[in-house]
PDB file of C-alpha atoms in Angstrom:
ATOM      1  CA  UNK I  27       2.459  -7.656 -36.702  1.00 58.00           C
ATOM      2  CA  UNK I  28       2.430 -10.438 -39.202  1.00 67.00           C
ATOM      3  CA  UNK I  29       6.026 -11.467 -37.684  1.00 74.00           C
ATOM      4  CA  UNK I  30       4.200 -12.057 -34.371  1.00 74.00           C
ATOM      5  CA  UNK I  31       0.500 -12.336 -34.692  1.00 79.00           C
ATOM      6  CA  UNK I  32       0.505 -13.994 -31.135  1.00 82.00           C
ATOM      7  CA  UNK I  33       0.667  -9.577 -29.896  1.00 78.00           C
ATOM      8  CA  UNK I  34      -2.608  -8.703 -31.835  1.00 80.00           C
ATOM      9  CA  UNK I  35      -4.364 -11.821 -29.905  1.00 85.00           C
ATOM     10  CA  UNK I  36      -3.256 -10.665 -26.367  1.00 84.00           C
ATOM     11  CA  UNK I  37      -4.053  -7.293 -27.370  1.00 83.00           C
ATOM     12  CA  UNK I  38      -7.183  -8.070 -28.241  1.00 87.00           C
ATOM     13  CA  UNK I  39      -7.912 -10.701 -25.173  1.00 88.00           C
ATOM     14  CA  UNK I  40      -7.062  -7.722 -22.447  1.00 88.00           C
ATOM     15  CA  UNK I  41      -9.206  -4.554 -23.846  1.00 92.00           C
ATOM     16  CA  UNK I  42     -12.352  -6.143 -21.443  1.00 93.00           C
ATOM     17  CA  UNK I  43     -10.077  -5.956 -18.560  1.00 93.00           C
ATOM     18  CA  UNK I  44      -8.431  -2.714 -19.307  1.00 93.00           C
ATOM     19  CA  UNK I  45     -11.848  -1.000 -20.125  1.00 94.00           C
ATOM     20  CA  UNK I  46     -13.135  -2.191 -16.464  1.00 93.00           C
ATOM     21  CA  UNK I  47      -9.651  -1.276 -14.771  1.00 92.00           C
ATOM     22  CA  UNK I  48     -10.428   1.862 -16.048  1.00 94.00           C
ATOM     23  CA  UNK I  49     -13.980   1.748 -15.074  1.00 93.00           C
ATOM     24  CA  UNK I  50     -12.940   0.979 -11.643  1.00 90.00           C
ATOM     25  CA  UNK I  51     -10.703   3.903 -10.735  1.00 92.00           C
ATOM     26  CA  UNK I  52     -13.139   6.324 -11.771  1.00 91.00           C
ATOM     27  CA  UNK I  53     -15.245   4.814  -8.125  1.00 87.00           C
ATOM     28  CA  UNK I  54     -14.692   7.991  -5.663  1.00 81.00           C
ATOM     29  CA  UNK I  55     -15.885   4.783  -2.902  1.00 75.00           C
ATOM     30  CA  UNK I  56     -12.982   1.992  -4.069  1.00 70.00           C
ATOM     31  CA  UNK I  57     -12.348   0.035  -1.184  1.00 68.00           C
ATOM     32  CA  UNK I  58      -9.795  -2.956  -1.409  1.00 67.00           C
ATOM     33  CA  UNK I  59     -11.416  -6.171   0.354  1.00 67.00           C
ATOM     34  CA  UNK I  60      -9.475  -7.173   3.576  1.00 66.00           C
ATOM     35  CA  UNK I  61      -8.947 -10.845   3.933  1.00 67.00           C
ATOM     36  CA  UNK I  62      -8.284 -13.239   7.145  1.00 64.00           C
ATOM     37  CA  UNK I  63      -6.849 -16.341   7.386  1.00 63.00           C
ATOM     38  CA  UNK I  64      -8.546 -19.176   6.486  1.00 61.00           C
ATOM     39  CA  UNK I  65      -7.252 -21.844   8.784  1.00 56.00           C
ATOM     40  CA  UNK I  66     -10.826 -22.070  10.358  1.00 47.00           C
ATOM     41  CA  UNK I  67     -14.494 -22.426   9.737  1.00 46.00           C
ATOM     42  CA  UNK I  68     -15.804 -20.803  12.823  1.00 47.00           C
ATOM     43  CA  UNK I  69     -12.961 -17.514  13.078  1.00 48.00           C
ATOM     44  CA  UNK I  70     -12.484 -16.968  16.822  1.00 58.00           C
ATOM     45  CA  UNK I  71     -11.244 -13.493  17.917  1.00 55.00           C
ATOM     46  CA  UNK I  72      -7.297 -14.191  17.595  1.00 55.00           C
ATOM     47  CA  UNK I  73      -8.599 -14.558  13.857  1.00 59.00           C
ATOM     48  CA  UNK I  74      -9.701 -10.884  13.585  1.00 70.00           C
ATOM     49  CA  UNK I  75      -6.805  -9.329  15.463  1.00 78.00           C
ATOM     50  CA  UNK I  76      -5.271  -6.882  12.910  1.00 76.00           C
ATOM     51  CA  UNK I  77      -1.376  -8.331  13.205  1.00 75.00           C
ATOM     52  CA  UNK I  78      -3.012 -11.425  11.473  1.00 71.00           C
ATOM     53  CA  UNK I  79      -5.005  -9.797   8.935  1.00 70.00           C
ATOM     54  CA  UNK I  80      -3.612 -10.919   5.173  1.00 66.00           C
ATOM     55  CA  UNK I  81      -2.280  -8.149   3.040  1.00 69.00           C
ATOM     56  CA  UNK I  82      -4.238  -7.240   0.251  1.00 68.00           C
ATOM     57  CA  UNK I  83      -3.350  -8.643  -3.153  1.00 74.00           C
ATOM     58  CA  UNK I  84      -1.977  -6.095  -5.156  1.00 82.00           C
ATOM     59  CA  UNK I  85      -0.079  -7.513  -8.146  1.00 85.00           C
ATOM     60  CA  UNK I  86      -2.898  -7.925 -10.257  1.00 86.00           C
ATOM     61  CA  UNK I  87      -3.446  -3.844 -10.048  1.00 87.00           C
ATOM     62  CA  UNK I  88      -0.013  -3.169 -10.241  1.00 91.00           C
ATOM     63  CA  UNK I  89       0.028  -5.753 -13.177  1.00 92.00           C
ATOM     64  CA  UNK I  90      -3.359  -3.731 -14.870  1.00 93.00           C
ATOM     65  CA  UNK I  91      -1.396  -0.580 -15.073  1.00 95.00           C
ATOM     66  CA  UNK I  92       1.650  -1.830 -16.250  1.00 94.00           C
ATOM     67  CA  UNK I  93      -0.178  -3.741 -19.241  1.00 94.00           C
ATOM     68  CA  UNK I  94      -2.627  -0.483 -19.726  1.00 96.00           C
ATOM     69  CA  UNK I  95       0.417   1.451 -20.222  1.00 95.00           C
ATOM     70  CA  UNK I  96       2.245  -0.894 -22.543  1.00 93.00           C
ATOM     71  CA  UNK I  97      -1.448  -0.955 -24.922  1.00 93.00           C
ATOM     72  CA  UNK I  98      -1.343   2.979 -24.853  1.00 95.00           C
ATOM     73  CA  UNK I  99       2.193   2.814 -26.373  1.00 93.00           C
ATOM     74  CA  UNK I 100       0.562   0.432 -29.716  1.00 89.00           C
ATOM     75  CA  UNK I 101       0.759   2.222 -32.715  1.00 87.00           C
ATOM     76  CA  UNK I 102      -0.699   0.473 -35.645  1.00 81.00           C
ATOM     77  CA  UNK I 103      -0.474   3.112 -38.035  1.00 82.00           C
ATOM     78  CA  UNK I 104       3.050   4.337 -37.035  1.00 84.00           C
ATOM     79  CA  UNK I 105       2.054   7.406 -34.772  1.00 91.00           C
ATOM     80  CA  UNK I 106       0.944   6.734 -30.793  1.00 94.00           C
ATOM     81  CA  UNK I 107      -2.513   8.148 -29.513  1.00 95.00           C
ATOM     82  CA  UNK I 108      -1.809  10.950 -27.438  1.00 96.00           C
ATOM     83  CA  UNK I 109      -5.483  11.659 -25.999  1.00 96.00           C
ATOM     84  CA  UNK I 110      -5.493   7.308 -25.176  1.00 96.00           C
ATOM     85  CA  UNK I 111      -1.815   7.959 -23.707  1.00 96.00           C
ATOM     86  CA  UNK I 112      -3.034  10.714 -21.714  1.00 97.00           C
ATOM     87  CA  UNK I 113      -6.410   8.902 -20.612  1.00 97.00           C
ATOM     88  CA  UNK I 114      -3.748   6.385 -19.455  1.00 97.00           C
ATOM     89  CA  UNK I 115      -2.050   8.143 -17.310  1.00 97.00           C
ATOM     90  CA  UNK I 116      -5.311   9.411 -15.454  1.00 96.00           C
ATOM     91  CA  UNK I 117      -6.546   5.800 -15.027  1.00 96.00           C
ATOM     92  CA  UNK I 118      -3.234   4.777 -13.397  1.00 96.00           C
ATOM     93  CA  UNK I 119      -3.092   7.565 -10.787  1.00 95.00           C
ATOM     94  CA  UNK I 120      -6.606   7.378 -10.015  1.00 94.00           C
ATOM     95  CA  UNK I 121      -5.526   3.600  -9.191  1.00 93.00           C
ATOM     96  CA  UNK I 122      -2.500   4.960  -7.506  1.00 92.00           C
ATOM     97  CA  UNK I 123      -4.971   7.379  -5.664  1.00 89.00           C
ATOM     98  CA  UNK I 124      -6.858   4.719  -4.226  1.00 88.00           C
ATOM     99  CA  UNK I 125      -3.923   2.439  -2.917  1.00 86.00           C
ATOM    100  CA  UNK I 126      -2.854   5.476  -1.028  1.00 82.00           C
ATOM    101  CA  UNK I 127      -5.802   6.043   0.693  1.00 79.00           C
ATOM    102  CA  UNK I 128      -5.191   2.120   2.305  1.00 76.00           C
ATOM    103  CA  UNK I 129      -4.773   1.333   6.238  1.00 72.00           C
ATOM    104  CA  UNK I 130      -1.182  -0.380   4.798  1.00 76.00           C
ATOM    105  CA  UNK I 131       1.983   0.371   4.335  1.00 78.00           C
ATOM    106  CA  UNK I 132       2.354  -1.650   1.057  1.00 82.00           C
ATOM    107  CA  UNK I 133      -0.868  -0.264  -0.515  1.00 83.00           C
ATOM    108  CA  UNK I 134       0.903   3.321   0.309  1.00 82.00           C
ATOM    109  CA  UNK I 135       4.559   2.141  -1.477  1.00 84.00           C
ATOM    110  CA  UNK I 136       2.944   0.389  -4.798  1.00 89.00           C
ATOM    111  CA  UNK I 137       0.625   3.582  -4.955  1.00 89.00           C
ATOM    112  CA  UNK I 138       3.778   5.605  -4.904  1.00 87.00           C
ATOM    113  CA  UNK I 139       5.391   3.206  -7.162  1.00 91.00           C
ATOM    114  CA  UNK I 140       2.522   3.915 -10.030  1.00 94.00           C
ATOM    115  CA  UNK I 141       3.084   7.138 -10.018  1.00 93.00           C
ATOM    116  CA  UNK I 142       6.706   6.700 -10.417  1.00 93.00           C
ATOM    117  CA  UNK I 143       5.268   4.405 -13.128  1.00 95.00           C
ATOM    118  CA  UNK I 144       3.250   7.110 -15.085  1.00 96.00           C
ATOM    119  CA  UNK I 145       6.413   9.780 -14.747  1.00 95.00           C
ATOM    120  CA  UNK I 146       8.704   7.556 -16.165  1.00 95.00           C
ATOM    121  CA  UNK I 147       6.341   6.984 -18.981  1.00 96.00           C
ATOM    122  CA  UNK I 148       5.307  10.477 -19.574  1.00 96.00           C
ATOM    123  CA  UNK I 149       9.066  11.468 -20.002  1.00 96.00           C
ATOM    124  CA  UNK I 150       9.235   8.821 -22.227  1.00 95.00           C
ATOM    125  CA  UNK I 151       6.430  10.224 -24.510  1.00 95.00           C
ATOM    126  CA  UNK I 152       7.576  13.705 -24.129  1.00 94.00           C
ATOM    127  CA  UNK I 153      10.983  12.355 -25.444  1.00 94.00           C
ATOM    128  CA  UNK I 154       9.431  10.696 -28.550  1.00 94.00           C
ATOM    129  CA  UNK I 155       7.373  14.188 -28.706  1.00 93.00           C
ATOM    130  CA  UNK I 156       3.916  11.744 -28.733  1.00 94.00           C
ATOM    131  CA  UNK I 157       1.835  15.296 -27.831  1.00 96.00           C
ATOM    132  CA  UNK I 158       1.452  18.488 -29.550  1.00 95.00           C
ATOM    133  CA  UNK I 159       1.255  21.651 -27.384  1.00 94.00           C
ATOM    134  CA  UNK I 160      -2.426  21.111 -26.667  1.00 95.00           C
ATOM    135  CA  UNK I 161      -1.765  17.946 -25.760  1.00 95.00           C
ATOM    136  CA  UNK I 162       1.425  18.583 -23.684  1.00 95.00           C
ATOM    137  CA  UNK I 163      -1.095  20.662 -21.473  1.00 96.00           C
ATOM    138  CA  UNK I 164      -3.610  18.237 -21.215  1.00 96.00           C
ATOM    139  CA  UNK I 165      -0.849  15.768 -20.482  1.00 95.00           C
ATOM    140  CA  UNK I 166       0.770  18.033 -17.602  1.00 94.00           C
ATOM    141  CA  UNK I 167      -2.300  18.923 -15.767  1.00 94.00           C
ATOM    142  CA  UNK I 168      -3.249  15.465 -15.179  1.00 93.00           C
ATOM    143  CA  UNK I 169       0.154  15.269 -13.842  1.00 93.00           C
ATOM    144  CA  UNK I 170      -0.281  17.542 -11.274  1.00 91.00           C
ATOM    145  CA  UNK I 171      -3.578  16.803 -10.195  1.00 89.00           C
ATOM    146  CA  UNK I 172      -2.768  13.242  -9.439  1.00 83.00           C
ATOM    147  CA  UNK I 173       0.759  13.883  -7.762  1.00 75.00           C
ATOM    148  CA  UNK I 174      -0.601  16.276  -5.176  1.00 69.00           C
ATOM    149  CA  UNK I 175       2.016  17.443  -2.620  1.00 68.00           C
ATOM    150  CA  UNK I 176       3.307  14.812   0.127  1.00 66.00           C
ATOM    151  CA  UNK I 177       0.880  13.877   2.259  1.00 67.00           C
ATOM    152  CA  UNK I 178       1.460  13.597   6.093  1.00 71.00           C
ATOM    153  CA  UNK I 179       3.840   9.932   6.555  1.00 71.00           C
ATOM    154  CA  UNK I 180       1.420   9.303   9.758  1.00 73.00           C
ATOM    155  CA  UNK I 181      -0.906   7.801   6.805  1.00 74.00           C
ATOM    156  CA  UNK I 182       1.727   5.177   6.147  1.00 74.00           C
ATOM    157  CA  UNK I 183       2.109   3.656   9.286  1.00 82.00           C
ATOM    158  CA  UNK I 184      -1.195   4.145  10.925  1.00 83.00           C
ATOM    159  CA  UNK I 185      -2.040   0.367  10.282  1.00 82.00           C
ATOM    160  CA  UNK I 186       0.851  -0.529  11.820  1.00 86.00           C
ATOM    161  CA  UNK I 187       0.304   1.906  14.827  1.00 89.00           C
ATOM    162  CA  UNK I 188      -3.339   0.406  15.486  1.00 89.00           C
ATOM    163  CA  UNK I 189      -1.987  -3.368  15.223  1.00 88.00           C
ATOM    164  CA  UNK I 190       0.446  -2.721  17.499  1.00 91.00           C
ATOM    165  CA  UNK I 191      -2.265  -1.363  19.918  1.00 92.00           C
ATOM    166  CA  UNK I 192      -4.752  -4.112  19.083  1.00 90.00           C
ATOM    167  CA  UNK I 193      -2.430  -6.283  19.848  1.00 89.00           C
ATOM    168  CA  UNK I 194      -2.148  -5.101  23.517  1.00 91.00           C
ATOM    169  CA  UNK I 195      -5.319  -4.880  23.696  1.00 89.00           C
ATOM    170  CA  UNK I 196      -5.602  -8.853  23.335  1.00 88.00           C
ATOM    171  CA  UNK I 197      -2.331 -10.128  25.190  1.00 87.00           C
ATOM    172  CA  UNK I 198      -3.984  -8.092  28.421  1.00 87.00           C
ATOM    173  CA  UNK I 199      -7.454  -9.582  28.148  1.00 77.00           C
ATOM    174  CA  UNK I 200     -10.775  -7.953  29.695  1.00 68.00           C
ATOM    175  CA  UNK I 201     -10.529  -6.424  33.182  1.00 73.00           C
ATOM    176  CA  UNK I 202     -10.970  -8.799  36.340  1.00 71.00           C
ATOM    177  CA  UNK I 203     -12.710  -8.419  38.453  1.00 73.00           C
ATOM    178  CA  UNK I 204     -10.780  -5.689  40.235  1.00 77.00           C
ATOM    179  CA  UNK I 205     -10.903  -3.675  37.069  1.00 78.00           C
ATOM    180  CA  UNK I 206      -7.333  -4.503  36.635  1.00 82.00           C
ATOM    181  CA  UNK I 207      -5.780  -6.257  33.411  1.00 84.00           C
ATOM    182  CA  UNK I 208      -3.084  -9.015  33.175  1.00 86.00           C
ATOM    183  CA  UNK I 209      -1.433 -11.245  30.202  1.00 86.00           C
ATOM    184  CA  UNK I 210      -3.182 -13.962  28.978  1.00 82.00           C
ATOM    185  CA  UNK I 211      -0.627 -16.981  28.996  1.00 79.00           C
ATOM    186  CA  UNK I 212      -2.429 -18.894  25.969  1.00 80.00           C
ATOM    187  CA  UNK I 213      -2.801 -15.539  24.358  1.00 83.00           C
ATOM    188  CA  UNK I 214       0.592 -14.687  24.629  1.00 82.00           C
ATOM    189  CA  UNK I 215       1.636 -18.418  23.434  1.00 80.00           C
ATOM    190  CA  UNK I 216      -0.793 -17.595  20.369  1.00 80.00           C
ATOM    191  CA  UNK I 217       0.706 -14.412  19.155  1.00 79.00           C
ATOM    192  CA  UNK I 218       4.327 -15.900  19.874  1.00 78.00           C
ATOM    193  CA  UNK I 219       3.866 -18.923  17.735  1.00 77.00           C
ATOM    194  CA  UNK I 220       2.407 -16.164  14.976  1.00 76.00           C
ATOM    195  CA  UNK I 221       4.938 -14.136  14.406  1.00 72.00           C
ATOM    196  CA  UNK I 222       7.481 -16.628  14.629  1.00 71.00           C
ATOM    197  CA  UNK I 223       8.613 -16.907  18.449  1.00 68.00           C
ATOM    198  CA  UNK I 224       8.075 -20.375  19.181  1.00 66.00           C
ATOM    199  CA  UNK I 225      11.427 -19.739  21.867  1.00 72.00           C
ATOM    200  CA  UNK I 226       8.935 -17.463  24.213  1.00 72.00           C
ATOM    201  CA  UNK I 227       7.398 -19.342  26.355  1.00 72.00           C
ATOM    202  CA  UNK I 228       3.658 -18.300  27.543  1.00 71.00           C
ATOM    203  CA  UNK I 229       5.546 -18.850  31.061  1.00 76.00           C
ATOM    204  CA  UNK I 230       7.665 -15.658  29.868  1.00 79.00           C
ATOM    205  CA  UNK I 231       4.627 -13.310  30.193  1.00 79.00           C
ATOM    206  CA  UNK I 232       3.005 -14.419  33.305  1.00 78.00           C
ATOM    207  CA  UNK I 233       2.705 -11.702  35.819  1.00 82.00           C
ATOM    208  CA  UNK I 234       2.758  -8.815  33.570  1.00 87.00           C
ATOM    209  CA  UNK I 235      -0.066  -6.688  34.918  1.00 88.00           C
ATOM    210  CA  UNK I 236      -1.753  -2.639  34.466  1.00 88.00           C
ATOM    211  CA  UNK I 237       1.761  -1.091  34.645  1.00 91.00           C
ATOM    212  CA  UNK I 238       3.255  -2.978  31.978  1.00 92.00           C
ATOM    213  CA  UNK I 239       0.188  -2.707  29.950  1.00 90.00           C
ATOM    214  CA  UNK I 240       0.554   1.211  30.528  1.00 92.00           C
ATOM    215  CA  UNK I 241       4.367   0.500  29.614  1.00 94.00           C
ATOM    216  CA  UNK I 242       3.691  -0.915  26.265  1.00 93.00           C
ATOM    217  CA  UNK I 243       1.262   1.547  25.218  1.00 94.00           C
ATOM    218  CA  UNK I 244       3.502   4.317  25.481  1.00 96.00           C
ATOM    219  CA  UNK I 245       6.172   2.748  23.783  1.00 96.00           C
ATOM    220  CA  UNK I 246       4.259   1.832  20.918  1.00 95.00           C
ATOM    221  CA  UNK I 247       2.787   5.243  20.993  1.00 94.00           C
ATOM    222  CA  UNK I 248       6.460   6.989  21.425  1.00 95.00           C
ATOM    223  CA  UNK I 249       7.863   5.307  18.982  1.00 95.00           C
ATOM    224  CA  UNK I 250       5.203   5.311  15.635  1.00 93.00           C
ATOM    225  CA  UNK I 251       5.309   9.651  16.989  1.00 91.00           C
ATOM    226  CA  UNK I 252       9.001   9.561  16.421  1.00 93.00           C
ATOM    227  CA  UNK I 253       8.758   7.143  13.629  1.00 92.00           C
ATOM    228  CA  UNK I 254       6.533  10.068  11.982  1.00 88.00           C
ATOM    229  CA  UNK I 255       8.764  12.774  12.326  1.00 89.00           C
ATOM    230  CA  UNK I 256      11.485  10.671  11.149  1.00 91.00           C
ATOM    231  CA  UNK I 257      10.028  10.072   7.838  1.00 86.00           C
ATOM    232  CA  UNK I 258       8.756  14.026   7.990  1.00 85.00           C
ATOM    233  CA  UNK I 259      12.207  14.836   7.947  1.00 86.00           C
ATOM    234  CA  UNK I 260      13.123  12.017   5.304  1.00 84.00           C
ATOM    235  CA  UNK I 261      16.231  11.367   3.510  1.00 84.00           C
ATOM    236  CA  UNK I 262      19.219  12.216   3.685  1.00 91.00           C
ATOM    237  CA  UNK I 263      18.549  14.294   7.231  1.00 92.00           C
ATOM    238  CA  UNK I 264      17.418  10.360   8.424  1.00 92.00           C
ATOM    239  CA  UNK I 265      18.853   7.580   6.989  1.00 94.00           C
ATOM    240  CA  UNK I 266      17.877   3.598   7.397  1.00 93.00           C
ATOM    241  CA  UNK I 267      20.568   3.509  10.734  1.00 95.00           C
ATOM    242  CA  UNK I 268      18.411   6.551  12.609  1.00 96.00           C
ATOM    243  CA  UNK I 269      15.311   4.656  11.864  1.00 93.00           C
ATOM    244  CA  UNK I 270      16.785   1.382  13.223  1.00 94.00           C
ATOM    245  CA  UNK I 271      17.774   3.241  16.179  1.00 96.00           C
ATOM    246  CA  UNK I 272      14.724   4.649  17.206  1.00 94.00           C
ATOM    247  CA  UNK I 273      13.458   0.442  16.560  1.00 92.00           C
ATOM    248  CA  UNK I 274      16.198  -0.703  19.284  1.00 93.00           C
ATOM    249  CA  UNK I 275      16.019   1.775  21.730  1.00 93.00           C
ATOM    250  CA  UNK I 276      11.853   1.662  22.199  1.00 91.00           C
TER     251      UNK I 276
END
């Protein structure tokens, strides 16, 4: 536009990045990188536990589809490509493809989130009629074959599952010599002051031995089960209070 030439220069400066966005969802092996914490040069093992491991940064791929979407709307000659739309929309649910496949939570909610994206849009382009009725096929089978049924909610909340159980793991220590396990007071201080418990002491957990450790287990294993079928069920059969229940009462 000559009114605003400063949109032909950013259009212009992102086609490299959109090209290997593109590029990269069409990997069948996409992996995001999982990062630790930084806070030391030699990373003991309360470094690696899972409950400290960083979340993966995910704006600049929920940021790559939003902008790839926005470039497939340009229409310099008054009428929107509908095969570049359409290519579009496969990019961004092959992304969203990959984020679901994550050990996260979060990677499984902005995965669902760009496919919400890529709906949205497609009704949008079915409103301005962007596709003939070639195209409108073309368009809906991508569609479908990137919003395959729901998959099991266990996916969702198996990170959290194993962290909880890794973290067990480490406040019990190895076995004694009797085989048996107990907490480890400067373990248990550790994971208190990281997730923001600096009022437990370490003092709290001494004693707890094999029948607490059996205890915990359980719980943790009860409640991400019921957790599970909770979500199976979904909305409006469970609602936010039945979920915090289940929270309180294991």
């Amino acid at each position: 536009s000559d009114d605003h030439p400063e949109w032909e220069r950013t259009h212009k400066a992102v086609q490299r990045m959109l090209g290997q966005f593109r590029d990269a969802t069409r990997h069948s092996d996409y992996a995001l990188n999982r990062r630790w914490p930084r806070d030391s040069a030699d990373p003991t093992v309360e470094d690696r536990l899972m409950v400290n491991m960083l979340l993966p940064t995910l704006s600049p791929q929920r940021e790559a589809a939003r902008a790839a979407l926005a470039d497939a709307w340009r229409a310099p000659d008054g009428k929107v490509n509908a095969d570049k739309m359409i290519d579009t929309f496969n990019t961004v649910l092959r992304s969203a493809e990959h984020l679901t496949r994550g050990s996260t939570m979060i990677e499984s909610l902005v995965g669902l989130s760009l496919r919400q994206l890529t709906d949205t849009q497609a009704r949008w382009a079915l409103e301005h009629e962007i596709f003939d009725e070639k195209q409108l096929a073309k368009a809906l089978d991508t569609l479908r074959r990137f919003n395959p049924e729901p998959e099991d909610p266990v996916r969702y909340i198996r990170g959290e599952h194993a962290a909880a159980l890794d973290t067990t793991q480490y406040l019990f220590g190895a076995p004694g010599p009797g085989g048996e396990v107990y907490v480890d007071p400067g373990r248990a201080e550790y994971i208190s002051n990281m997730v923001g418990h600096e009022d437990i002491s370490k003092d709290d957990f001494v004693g707890l031995g094999p029948e607490d450790a059996r205890t915990a287990v359980d719980a943790f294993d009860g409640y991400f089960r019921e957790l599970t079928e909770q979500m199976r069920m979904g909305y409006p059969d469970v609602r936010a209070a039945d979920i915090e229940a289940t929270y309180e009462r294991y």
